[in-house]
Short mmCIF file of N, CA, C and O in Angstrom, two decimals:
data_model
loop_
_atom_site.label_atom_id
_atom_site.label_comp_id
_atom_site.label_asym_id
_atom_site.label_seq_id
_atom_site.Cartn_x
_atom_site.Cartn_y
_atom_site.Cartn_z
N UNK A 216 -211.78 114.42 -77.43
CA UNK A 216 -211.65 112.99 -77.47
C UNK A 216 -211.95 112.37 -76.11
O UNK A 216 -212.60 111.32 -76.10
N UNK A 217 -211.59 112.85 -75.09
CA UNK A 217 -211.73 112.28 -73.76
C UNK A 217 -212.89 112.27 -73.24
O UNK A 217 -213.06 111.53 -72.27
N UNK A 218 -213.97 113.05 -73.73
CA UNK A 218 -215.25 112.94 -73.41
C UNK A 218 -215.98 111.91 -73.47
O UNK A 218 -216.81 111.54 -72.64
N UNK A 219 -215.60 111.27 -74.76
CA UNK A 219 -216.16 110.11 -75.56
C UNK A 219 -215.36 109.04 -74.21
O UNK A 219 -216.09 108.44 -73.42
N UNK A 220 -214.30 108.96 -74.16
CA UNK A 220 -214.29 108.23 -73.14
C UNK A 220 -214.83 108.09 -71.69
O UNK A 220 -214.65 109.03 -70.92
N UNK A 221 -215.52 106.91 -71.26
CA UNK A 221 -216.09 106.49 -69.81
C UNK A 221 -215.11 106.36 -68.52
O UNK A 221 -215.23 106.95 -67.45
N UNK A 222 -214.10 105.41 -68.93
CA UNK A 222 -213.15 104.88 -67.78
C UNK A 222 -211.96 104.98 -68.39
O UNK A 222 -211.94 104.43 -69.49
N UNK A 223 -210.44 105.75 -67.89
CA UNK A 223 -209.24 105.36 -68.38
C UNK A 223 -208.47 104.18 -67.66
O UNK A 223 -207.98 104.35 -66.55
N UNK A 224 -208.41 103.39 -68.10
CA UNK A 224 -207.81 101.86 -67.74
C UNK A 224 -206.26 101.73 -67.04
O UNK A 224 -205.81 101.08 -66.10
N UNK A 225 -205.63 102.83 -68.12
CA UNK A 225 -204.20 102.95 -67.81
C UNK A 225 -203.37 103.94 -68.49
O UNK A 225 -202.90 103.99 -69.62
N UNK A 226 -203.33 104.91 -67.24
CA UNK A 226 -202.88 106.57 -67.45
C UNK A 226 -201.48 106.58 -68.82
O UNK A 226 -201.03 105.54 -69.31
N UNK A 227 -201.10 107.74 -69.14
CA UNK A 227 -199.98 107.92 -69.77
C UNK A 227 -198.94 107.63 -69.24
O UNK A 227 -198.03 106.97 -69.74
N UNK A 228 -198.98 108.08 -68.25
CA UNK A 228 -197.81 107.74 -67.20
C UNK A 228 -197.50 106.41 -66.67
O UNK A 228 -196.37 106.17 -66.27
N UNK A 229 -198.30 105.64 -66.64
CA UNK A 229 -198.54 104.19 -66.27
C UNK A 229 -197.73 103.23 -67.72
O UNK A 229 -196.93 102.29 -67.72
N UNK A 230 -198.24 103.84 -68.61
CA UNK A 230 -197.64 102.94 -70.08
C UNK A 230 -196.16 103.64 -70.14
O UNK A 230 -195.24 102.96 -70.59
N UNK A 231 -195.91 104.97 -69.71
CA UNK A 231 -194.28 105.23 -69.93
C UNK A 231 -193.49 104.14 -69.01
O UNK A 231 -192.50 103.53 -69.41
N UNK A 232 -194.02 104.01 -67.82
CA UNK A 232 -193.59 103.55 -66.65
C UNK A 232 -193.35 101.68 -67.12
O UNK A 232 -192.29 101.07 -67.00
N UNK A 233 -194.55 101.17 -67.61
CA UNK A 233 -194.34 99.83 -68.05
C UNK A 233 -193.55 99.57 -69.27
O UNK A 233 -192.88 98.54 -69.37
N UNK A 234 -193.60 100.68 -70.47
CA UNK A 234 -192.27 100.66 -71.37
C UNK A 234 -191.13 100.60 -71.40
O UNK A 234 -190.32 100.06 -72.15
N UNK A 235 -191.04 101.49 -70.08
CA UNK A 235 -190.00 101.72 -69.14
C UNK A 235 -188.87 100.62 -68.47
O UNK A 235 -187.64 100.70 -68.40
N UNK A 236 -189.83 99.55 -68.01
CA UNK A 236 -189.42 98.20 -67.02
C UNK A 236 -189.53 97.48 -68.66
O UNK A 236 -188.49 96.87 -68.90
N UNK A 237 -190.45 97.43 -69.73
CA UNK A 237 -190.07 96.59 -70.23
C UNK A 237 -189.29 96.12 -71.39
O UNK A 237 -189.27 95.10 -72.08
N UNK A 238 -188.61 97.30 -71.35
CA UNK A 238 -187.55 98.20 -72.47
C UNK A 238 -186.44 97.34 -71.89
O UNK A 238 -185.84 96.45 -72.50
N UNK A 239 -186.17 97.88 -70.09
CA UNK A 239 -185.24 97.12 -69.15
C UNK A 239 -185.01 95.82 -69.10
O UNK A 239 -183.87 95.37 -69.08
N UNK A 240 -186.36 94.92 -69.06
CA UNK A 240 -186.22 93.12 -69.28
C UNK A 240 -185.46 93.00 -70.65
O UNK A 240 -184.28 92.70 -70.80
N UNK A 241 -186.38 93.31 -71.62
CA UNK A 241 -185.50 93.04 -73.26
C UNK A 241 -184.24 93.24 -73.02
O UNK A 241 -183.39 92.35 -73.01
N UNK A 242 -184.06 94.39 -72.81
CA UNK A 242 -182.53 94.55 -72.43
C UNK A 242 -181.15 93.41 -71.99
O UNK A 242 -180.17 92.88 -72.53
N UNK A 243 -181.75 93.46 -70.83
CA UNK A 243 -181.45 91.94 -69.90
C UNK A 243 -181.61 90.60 -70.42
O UNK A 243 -180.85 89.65 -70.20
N UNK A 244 -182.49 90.59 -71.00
CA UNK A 244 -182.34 89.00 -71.45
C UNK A 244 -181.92 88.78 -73.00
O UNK A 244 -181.68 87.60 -73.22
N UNK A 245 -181.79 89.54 -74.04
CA UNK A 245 -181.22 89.44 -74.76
C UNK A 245 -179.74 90.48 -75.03
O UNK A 245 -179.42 90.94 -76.13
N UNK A 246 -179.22 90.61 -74.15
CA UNK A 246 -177.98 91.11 -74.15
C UNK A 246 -177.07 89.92 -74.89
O UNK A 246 -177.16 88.76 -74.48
N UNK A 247 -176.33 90.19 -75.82
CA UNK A 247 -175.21 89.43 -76.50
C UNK A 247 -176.32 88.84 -77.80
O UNK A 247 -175.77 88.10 -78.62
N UNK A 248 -177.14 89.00 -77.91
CA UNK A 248 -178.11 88.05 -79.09
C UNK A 248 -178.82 89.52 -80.06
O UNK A 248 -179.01 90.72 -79.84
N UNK A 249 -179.07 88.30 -81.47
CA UNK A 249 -179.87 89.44 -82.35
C UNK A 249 -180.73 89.74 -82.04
O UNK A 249 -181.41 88.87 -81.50
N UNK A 250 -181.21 90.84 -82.14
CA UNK A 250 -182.80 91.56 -81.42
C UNK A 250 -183.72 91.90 -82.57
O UNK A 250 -183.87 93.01 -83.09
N UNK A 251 -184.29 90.77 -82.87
CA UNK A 251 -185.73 91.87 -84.07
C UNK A 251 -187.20 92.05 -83.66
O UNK A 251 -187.94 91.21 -83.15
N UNK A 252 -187.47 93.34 -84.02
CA UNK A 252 -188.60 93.33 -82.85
C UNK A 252 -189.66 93.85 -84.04
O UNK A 252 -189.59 94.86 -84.74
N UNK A 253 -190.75 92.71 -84.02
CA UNK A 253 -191.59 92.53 -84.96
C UNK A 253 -193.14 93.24 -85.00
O UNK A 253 -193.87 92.62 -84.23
N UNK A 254 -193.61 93.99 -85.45
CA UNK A 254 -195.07 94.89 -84.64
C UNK A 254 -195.71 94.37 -86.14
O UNK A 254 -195.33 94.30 -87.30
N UNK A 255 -197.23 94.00 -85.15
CA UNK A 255 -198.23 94.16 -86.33
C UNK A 255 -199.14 95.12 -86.62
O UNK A 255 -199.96 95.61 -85.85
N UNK A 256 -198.93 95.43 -88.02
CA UNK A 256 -199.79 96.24 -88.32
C UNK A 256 -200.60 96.47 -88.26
O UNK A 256 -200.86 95.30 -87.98
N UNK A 257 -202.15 97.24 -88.22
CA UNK A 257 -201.73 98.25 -87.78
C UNK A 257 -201.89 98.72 -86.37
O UNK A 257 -202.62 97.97 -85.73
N UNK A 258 -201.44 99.72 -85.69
CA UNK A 258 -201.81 99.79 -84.86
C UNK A 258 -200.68 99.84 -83.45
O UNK A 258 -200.62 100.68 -82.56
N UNK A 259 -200.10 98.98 -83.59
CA UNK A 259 -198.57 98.94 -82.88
C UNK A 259 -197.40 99.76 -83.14
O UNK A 259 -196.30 99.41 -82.70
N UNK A 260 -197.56 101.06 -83.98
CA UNK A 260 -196.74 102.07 -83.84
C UNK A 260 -195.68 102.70 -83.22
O UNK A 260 -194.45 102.70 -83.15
N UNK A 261 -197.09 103.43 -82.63
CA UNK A 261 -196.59 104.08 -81.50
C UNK A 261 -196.02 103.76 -80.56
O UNK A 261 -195.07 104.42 -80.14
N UNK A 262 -196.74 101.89 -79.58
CA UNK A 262 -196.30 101.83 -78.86
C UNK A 262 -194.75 101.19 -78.96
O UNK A 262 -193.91 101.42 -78.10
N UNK A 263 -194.48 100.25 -80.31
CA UNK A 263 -193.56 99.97 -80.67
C UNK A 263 -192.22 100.81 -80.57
O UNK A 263 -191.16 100.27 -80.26
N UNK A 264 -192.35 102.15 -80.83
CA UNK A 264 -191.72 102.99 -81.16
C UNK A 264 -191.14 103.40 -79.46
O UNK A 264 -190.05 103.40 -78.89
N UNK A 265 -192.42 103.70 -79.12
CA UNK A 265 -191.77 103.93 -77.17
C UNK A 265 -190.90 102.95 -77.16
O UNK A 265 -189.67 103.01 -77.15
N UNK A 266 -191.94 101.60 -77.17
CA UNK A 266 -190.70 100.59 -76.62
C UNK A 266 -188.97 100.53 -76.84
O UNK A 266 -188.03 100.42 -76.06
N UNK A 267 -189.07 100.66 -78.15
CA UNK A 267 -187.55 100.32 -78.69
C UNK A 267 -186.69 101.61 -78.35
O UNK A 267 -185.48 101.64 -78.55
N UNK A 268 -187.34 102.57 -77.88
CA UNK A 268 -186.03 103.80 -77.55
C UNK A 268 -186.01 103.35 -75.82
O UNK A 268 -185.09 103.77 -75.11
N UNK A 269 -186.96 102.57 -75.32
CA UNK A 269 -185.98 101.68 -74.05
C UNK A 269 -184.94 100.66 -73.86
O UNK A 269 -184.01 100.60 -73.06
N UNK A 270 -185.44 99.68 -75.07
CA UNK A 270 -184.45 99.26 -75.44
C UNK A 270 -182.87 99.62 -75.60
O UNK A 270 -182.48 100.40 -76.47
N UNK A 271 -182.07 99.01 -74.75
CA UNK A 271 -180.20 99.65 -75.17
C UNK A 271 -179.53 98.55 -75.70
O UNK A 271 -178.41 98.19 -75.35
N UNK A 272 -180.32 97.96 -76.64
CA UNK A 272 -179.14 97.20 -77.80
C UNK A 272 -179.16 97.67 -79.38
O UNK A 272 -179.80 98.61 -79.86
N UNK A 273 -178.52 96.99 -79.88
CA UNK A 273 -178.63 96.96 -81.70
C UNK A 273 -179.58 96.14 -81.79
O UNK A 273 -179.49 95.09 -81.14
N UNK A 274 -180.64 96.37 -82.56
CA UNK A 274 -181.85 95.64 -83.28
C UNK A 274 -182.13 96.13 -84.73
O UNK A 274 -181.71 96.92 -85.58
N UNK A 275 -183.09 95.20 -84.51
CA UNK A 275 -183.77 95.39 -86.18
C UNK A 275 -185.53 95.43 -85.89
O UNK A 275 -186.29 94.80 -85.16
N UNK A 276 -185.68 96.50 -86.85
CA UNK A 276 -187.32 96.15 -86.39
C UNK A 276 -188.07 96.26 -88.00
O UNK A 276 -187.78 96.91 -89.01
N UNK A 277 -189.42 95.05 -87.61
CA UNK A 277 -189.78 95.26 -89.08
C UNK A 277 -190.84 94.78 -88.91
O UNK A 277 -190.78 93.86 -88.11
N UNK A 278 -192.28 95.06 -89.49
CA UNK A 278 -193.53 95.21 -89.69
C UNK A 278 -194.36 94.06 -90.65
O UNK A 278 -193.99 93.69 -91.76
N UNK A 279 -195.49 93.64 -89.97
CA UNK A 279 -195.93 92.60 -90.72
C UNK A 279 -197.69 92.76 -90.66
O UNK A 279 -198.21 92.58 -89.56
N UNK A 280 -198.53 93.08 -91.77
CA UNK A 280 -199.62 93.10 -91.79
C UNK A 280 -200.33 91.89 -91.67
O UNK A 280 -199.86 90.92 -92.26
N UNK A 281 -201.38 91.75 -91.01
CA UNK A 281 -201.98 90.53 -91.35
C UNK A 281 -203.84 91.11 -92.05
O UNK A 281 -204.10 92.27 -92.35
N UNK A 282 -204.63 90.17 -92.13
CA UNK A 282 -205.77 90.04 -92.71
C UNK A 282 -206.44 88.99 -91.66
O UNK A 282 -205.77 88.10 -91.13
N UNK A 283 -207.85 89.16 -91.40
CA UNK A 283 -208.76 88.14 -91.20
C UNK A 283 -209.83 88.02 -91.70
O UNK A 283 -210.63 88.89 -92.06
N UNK A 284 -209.87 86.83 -91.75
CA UNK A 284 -211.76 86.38 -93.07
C UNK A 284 -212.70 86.18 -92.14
O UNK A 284 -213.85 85.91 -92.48
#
């Protein structure tokens, strides 16, 4: 797979690291409030999935497909 790629933009380590800090903000600013954390389909998975195990509150998470014409 990496062959096919030219330039990596932003290492593995770089997206743990920004999941990381931004797992930490959510955190912080919705402390005491409901948390639902909304990903669109498809495609936002994975990173969704990192994100919310940074996250340290109770949430809800739930998925919404869209379409374009």
């Amino acid at each position: 797979m990496n062959k096919d790629v030219k330039k990596i933009l932003v290492t593995e380590e770089e997206l743990k690291e920004i999941n990381k800090k931004l797992g930490a903000q959510i955190t912080k600013d919705f402390q005491g409030k409901n948390l639902l954390v909304l990903g669109i389909l498809k495609g936002c998975v994975f990173f969704m999935t990192d994100l919310v195990r940074n996250i340290d509150l109770p949430l809800s998470i739930d998925f919404m497909s869209v379409s374009s014409y």
